[in-house]
Amino acid sequence: MKSTLPARLGLVFAMEEEQQGLAEHLQDVQIHLLGKREYRSGTLWGVPCVCVLSGIGKVAAASTVTSLIQHFEVTQIVLSGVAGAADTSLKVGDIVIANELIQHDMNAFPIFPKFEIPRSGKSRFATSSELSQQLSNAAQYFIQHELAEHISAASRAQFGLDQVQIVKGLIASGDQFIQDLQVLAALKRELPDLLAVEMEGAAIAQVCDDFEIPFAIMRTISDEANEHAHLNFKQFIHEVAAQYSLGILRQFCAQWFKAN
Ligand code: SAH
């Protein structure tokens, strides 16, 4: 269902570090306080936009996105952030764009099948293929043409950022920072196509499904969800993931007018 409201993008970040550098590009900013969140409306590289820091976890993400939709009347939502790798083909610095999201800690069995969201009849929620493709194009451009300019040689070497991959697939969310390969292996047995784990995406997916709002989720792999997952975590976001995000969102906004 296409919204009749004027097109307005809702941009969500879970952690302060993930949105670093963005504020200075947002113009004609108005700050609104609601539910202990700061919603910043304005234009981002020309695109009408509301930016918000949701905080970490599914409830924080769901309540924030509900406000974005209901109160700020956004017509589409994008989350940009980091995630743990859940597939051996992925390494730190790769980008995963969700085509589907699942809540890995939802289990109302035997009343409902494991992972199924009661009442929705689904366990997997599909993202907007259009928005995801636009993000993917923007990511491709950034990796090919801008990465070397925006990320220092030292960081590129430290995190091994040569041959960065951009892949689409399944992302799982739950209220747990996964840093245990056994936990990850158990999840992978049940969800063999799983690419990444994080803590917000599938909550956003459920709310957007309820309100029929197109959305997309983009994650830079920050760790391998193992016992080293927390090491260099903030440094990686600061030096790499936040730079990816800025560069990719700039490209995404540049394409936005063609699509809206
Ligand atoms: N140690 C961090 C933990 C933050 S929680 C801190 O002190 O701040 C992790 C955040 O990054 C969440 O917003 C989640 O979406 C994402 N994330 C990255 N790697 C993850 C992993 N291995 N498991 C779950 N979430 C992960």
Tab-separated table of C-alpha atoms and ligand atoms in Angstrom:
chain	number	residue	atom	x	y	z
A	1	MET	CA	0.000	0.000	0.000
A	2	LYS	CA	1.568	3.294	-1.075
A	3	SER	CA	1.280	6.047	1.538
A	4	THR	CA	-0.551	9.235	0.573
A	5	LEU	CA	1.639	11.262	2.980
A	6	PRO	CA	4.573	13.245	1.558
A	7	ALA	CA	7.650	11.011	1.380
A	8	ARG	CA	9.723	11.272	4.557
A	9	LEU	CA	12.543	8.972	5.590
A	10	GLY	CA	12.905	7.685	9.162
A	11	LEU	CA	16.548	6.901	9.956
A	12	VAL	CA	17.247	4.742	12.996
A	13	PHE	CA	20.500	3.988	14.809
A	14	ALA	CA	20.753	1.822	17.916
A	15	MET	CA	23.982	3.264	19.329
A	16	GLU	CA	25.356	6.789	19.500
A	17	GLU	CA	28.609	5.673	17.854
A	18	GLU	CA	26.729	4.339	14.823
A	19	GLN	CA	25.305	7.766	13.932
A	20	GLN	CA	28.510	9.656	14.561
A	21	GLY	CA	29.122	12.453	12.030
A	22	LEU	CA	25.563	12.481	10.732
A	23	ALA	CA	24.236	15.402	12.807
A	24	GLU	CA	26.370	17.961	10.976
A	25	HIS	CA	24.757	17.013	7.654
A	26	LEU	CA	21.186	17.366	8.870
A	27	GLN	CA	19.838	20.799	7.962
A	28	ASP	CA	16.912	22.898	9.216
A	29	VAL	CA	16.887	20.685	12.291
A	30	GLN	CA	14.053	20.635	14.763
A	31	ILE	CA	14.435	18.560	17.896
A	32	HIS	CA	11.388	16.854	19.410
A	33	LEU	CA	11.521	14.960	22.700
A	34	LEU	CA	9.194	11.987	22.993
A	35	GLY	CA	9.377	8.826	25.110
A	36	LYS	CA	12.928	9.670	26.261
A	37	ARG	CA	14.125	9.862	22.656
A	38	GLU	CA	15.328	12.854	20.635
A	39	TYR	CA	13.778	12.894	17.182
A	40	ARG	CA	15.658	15.226	14.832
A	41	SER	CA	13.659	16.248	11.816
A	42	GLY	CA	15.201	18.138	8.921
A	43	THR	CA	16.700	17.491	5.530
A	44	LEU	CA	19.600	15.139	5.045
A	45	TRP	CA	21.390	15.750	1.738
A	46	GLY	CA	18.107	17.206	0.529
A	47	VAL	CA	15.908	14.345	1.740
A	48	PRO	CA	13.101	15.082	4.243
A	49	CYS	CA	14.092	12.992	7.176
A	50	VAL	CA	13.654	12.208	10.887
A	51	CYS	CA	16.756	10.772	12.585
A	52	VAL	CA	16.638	9.023	15.942
A	53	LEU	CA	18.762	7.036	18.324
A	54	SER	CA	16.543	4.148	19.424
A	55	GLY	CA	18.826	2.551	21.985
A	56	ILE	CA	19.758	-1.113	21.994
A	57	GLY	CA	17.292	-4.016	21.911
A	58	LYS	CA	13.959	-5.009	20.426
A	59	VAL	CA	11.621	-3.054	22.704
A	60	ALA	CA	13.625	0.161	22.335
A	61	ALA	CA	13.640	-0.253	18.558
A	62	ALA	CA	9.939	-1.141	18.341
A	63	SER	CA	8.727	1.784	20.452
A	64	THR	CA	10.961	4.233	18.593
A	65	VAL	CA	9.774	3.076	15.198
A	66	THR	CA	6.139	3.193	16.307
A	67	SER	CA	6.635	6.864	17.232
A	68	LEU	CA	8.397	7.539	13.928
A	69	ILE	CA	5.385	6.173	12.079
A	70	GLN	CA	2.564	7.468	14.233
A	71	HIS	CA	3.858	10.771	15.463
A	72	PHE	CA	6.355	11.854	12.818
A	73	GLU	CA	4.532	10.322	9.847
A	74	VAL	CA	7.583	8.854	8.153
A	75	THR	CA	6.728	6.875	5.033
A	76	GLN	CA	9.773	4.610	4.979
A	77	ILE	CA	12.368	3.471	7.498
A	78	VAL	CA	16.038	2.577	7.247
A	79	LEU	CA	18.234	1.295	10.068
A	80	SER	CA	21.989	1.371	9.731
A	81	GLY	CA	24.252	-0.320	12.262
A	82	VAL	CA	26.555	-3.218	13.071
A	83	ALA	CA	26.013	-6.959	13.548
A	84	GLY	CA	27.802	-10.185	14.347
A	85	ALA	CA	28.587	-12.557	11.451
A	86	ALA	CA	26.578	-15.784	11.424
A	87	ASP	CA	28.107	-17.315	8.333
A	88	THR	CA	31.710	-18.353	7.761
A	89	SER	CA	31.713	-16.645	4.348
A	90	LEU	CA	31.465	-13.256	6.082
A	91	LYS	CA	34.216	-11.270	7.731
A	92	VAL	CA	34.501	-8.053	9.703
A	93	GLY	CA	33.848	-5.082	7.409
A	94	ASP	CA	31.429	-6.897	5.082
A	95	ILE	CA	27.944	-5.488	4.643
A	96	VAL	CA	24.708	-7.432	5.056
A	97	ILE	CA	21.448	-5.993	3.759
A	98	ALA	CA	18.479	-7.924	5.108
A	99	ASN	CA	15.963	-9.445	2.731
A	100	GLU	CA	14.230	-11.113	5.687
A	101	LEU	CA	14.349	-10.772	9.471
A	102	ILE	CA	13.484	-13.174	12.256
A	103	GLN	CA	13.319	-12.844	16.059
A	104	HIS	CA	15.582	-15.653	17.227
A	105	ASP	CA	14.371	-15.414	20.835
A	106	MET	CA	10.637	-15.676	20.027
A	107	ASN	CA	9.348	-19.074	21.058
A	108	ALA	CA	5.689	-19.630	21.956
A	109	PHE	CA	5.926	-23.373	21.173
A	110	PRO	CA	3.807	-25.538	21.391
A	111	ILE	CA	1.012	-22.977	20.984
A	112	PHE	CA	2.770	-21.514	17.931
A	113	PRO	CA	5.699	-22.837	15.911
A	114	LYS	CA	9.103	-21.712	17.198
A	115	PHE	CA	10.044	-18.210	15.883
A	116	GLU	CA	6.493	-17.461	14.739
A	117	ILE	CA	5.119	-14.096	15.862
A	118	PRO	CA	1.684	-14.904	17.284
A	119	ARG	CA	-1.171	-13.249	15.364
A	120	SER	CA	1.011	-12.465	12.341
A	121	GLY	CA	1.251	-16.073	11.156
A	122	LYS	CA	4.879	-15.432	10.148
A	123	SER	CA	8.317	-15.949	11.528
A	124	ARG	CA	10.187	-14.135	8.754
A	125	PHE	CA	9.406	-10.572	7.729
A	126	ALA	CA	10.462	-9.350	4.300
A	127	THR	CA	12.123	-5.976	3.796
A	128	SER	CA	11.278	-3.595	0.946
A	129	SER	CA	13.136	-4.912	-2.079
A	130	GLU	CA	13.259	-1.387	-3.567
A	131	LEU	CA	14.801	0.257	-0.502
A	132	SER	CA	17.173	-2.674	-0.033
A	133	GLN	CA	18.298	-2.433	-3.651
A	134	GLN	CA	18.874	1.311	-3.288
A	135	LEU	CA	20.980	0.660	-0.181
A	136	SER	CA	22.861	-2.071	-1.969
A	137	ASN	CA	23.626	0.229	-4.940
A	138	ALA	CA	24.749	2.957	-2.546
A	139	ALA	CA	26.950	0.493	-0.634
A	140	GLN	CA	28.497	-0.789	-3.863
A	141	TYR	CA	29.358	2.761	-4.890
A	142	PHE	CA	30.858	3.595	-1.506
A	143	ILE	CA	32.997	0.467	-1.328
A	144	GLN	CA	34.314	0.891	-4.877
A	145	HIS	CA	34.888	4.630	-4.958
A	146	GLU	CA	35.033	6.111	-1.479
A	147	LEU	CA	36.147	3.610	1.132
A	148	ALA	CA	39.847	4.304	0.736
A	149	GLU	CA	39.275	8.043	1.041
A	150	HIS	CA	37.136	7.850	4.210
A	151	ILE	CA	38.887	5.091	6.160
A	152	SER	CA	42.526	5.395	7.160
A	153	ALA	CA	45.131	2.975	5.812
A	154	ALA	CA	45.832	1.891	9.397
A	155	SER	CA	42.174	0.951	10.013
A	156	ARG	CA	41.908	-0.745	6.628
A	157	ALA	CA	44.943	-2.855	7.478
A	158	GLN	CA	43.896	-3.575	11.087
A	159	PHE	CA	40.411	-4.758	10.104
A	160	GLY	CA	41.406	-6.350	6.778
A	161	LEU	CA	39.105	-4.242	4.633
A	162	ASP	CA	40.184	-5.452	1.231
A	163	GLN	CA	37.559	-7.150	-0.919
A	164	VAL	CA	34.591	-6.046	1.136
A	165	GLN	CA	31.489	-8.081	0.276
A	166	ILE	CA	27.931	-6.772	0.117
A	167	VAL	CA	25.378	-9.550	0.542
A	168	LYS	CA	21.625	-9.831	0.968
A	169	GLY	CA	19.959	-12.393	3.211
A	170	LEU	CA	18.496	-13.382	6.550
A	171	ILE	CA	19.272	-11.388	9.715
A	172	ALA	CA	18.149	-12.549	13.161
A	173	SER	CA	17.488	-10.275	16.134
A	174	GLY	CA	17.173	-10.987	19.835
A	175	ASP	CA	17.790	-9.325	23.180
A	176	GLN	CA	21.228	-10.828	23.522
A	177	PHE	CA	24.738	-9.810	22.473
A	178	ILE	CA	25.947	-13.094	20.995
A	179	GLN	CA	29.577	-13.828	21.824
A	180	ASP	CA	29.577	-17.594	21.999
A	181	LEU	CA	30.139	-19.872	19.007
A	182	GLN	CA	28.014	-22.630	20.560
A	183	VAL	CA	25.028	-20.306	20.840
A	184	LEU	CA	25.638	-19.243	17.255
A	185	ALA	CA	25.981	-22.851	16.031
A	186	ALA	CA	22.670	-23.791	17.679
A	187	LEU	CA	20.960	-20.900	15.884
A	188	LYS	CA	22.594	-21.816	12.605
A	189	ARG	CA	21.302	-25.395	12.874
A	190	GLU	CA	17.762	-24.042	13.005
A	191	LEU	CA	18.344	-21.247	10.497
A	192	PRO	CA	20.963	-22.509	8.018
A	193	ASP	CA	20.618	-19.448	5.773
A	194	LEU	CA	21.292	-17.007	8.626
A	195	LEU	CA	23.904	-14.358	7.763
A	196	ALA	CA	24.046	-12.019	10.764
A	197	VAL	CA	22.844	-11.489	14.331
A	198	GLU	CA	21.894	-8.211	15.969
A	199	MET	CA	19.367	-6.802	18.432
A	200	GLU	CA	16.870	-4.492	16.673
A	201	GLY	CA	16.151	-5.273	13.021
A	202	ALA	CA	13.396	-7.870	13.384
A	203	ALA	CA	11.535	-5.712	15.921
A	204	ILE	CA	11.480	-2.879	13.386
A	205	ALA	CA	10.328	-5.396	10.784
A	206	GLN	CA	7.364	-6.475	12.908
A	207	VAL	CA	6.189	-2.910	13.550
A	208	CYS	CA	6.638	-1.910	9.906
A	209	ASP	CA	4.656	-5.003	8.889
A	210	ASP	CA	1.801	-3.986	11.208
A	211	PHE	CA	1.710	-0.450	9.782
A	212	GLU	CA	2.564	-1.478	6.200
A	213	ILE	CA	5.573	0.807	6.059
A	214	PRO	CA	8.435	-0.110	3.695
A	215	PHE	CA	11.738	-0.546	5.512
A	216	ALA	CA	15.312	-1.746	5.052
A	217	ILE	CA	18.057	-2.862	7.435
A	218	MET	CA	21.755	-2.495	6.652
A	219	ARG	CA	24.429	-3.969	8.912
A	220	THR	CA	28.212	-3.819	8.799
A	221	ILE	CA	29.785	-6.919	10.311
A	222	SER	CA	31.618	-5.751	13.456
A	223	ASP	CA	32.453	-9.136	14.983
A	224	GLU	CA	32.167	-12.879	14.552
A	225	ALA	CA	29.765	-13.399	17.479
A	226	ASN	CA	32.524	-15.284	19.314
A	227	GLU	CA	34.420	-14.638	22.553
A	228	HIS	CA	36.397	-11.825	20.876
A	229	ALA	CA	33.211	-10.038	19.782
A	230	HIS	CA	33.511	-7.164	22.245
A	231	LEU	CA	37.205	-6.478	21.530
A	232	ASN	CA	37.770	-3.366	19.369
A	233	PHE	CA	33.976	-3.131	19.058
A	234	LYS	CA	33.683	0.611	19.690
A	235	GLN	CA	36.908	1.343	17.793
A	236	PHE	CA	35.569	-0.523	14.761
A	237	ILE	CA	32.299	1.407	14.809
A	238	HIS	CA	34.120	4.707	15.217
A	239	GLU	CA	36.750	4.174	12.524
A	240	VAL	CA	34.892	1.967	10.052
A	241	ALA	CA	31.157	1.308	10.498
A	242	ALA	CA	30.157	4.933	11.115
A	243	GLN	CA	32.176	5.983	8.049
A	244	TYR	CA	30.490	3.319	5.915
A	245	SER	CA	27.142	4.488	7.182
A	246	LEU	CA	27.752	8.159	6.383
A	247	GLY	CA	29.102	7.441	2.912
A	248	ILE	CA	26.397	4.938	2.027
A	249	LEU	CA	23.542	7.073	3.334
A	250	ARG	CA	24.884	10.044	1.352
A	251	GLN	CA	24.699	7.941	-1.833
A	252	PHE	CA	21.331	6.563	-0.813
A	253	CYS	CA	19.940	10.085	-0.360
A	254	ALA	CA	21.390	11.145	-3.724
A	255	GLN	CA	19.353	8.394	-5.404
A	256	TRP	CA	16.291	8.998	-3.287
A	257	PHE	CA	14.657	11.626	-5.493
A	258	LYS	CA	14.624	9.309	-8.483
A	259	ALA	CA	12.661	6.788	-6.415
A	260	ASN	CA	10.181	9.126	-4.683
B	1	SAH	N1	29.619	-4.255	24.114
B	1	SAH	C1	28.713	-3.337	23.486
B	1	SAH	C2	27.419	-4.052	23.322
B	1	SAH	C3	26.416	-3.334	22.538
B	1	SAH	S1	25.117	-4.383	22.102
B	1	SAH	C4	28.647	-2.080	24.310
B	1	SAH	O1	29.275	-2.079	25.355
B	1	SAH	O2	28.053	-1.071	23.945
B	1	SAH	C5	25.476	-4.655	20.438
B	1	SAH	C6	24.869	-3.735	19.438
B	1	SAH	O3	25.461	-4.009	18.179
B	1	SAH	C7	23.384	-3.956	19.233
B	1	SAH	O4	22.762	-2.740	18.872
B	1	SAH	C8	23.315	-5.015	18.119
B	1	SAH	O5	22.304	-4.727	17.177
B	1	SAH	C9	24.698	-4.969	17.443
B	1	SAH	N2	25.511	-6.195	17.470
B	1	SAH	C10	26.777	-6.244	16.978
B	1	SAH	N3	27.310	-7.463	17.153
B	1	SAH	C11	26.375	-8.226	17.774
B	1	SAH	C12	26.370	-9.580	18.247
B	1	SAH	N4	27.433	-10.363	18.124
B	1	SAH	N5	25.245	-10.034	18.843
B	1	SAH	C13	24.161	-9.240	18.975
B	1	SAH	N6	24.132	-7.934	18.559
B	1	SAH	C14	25.219	-7.424	17.967
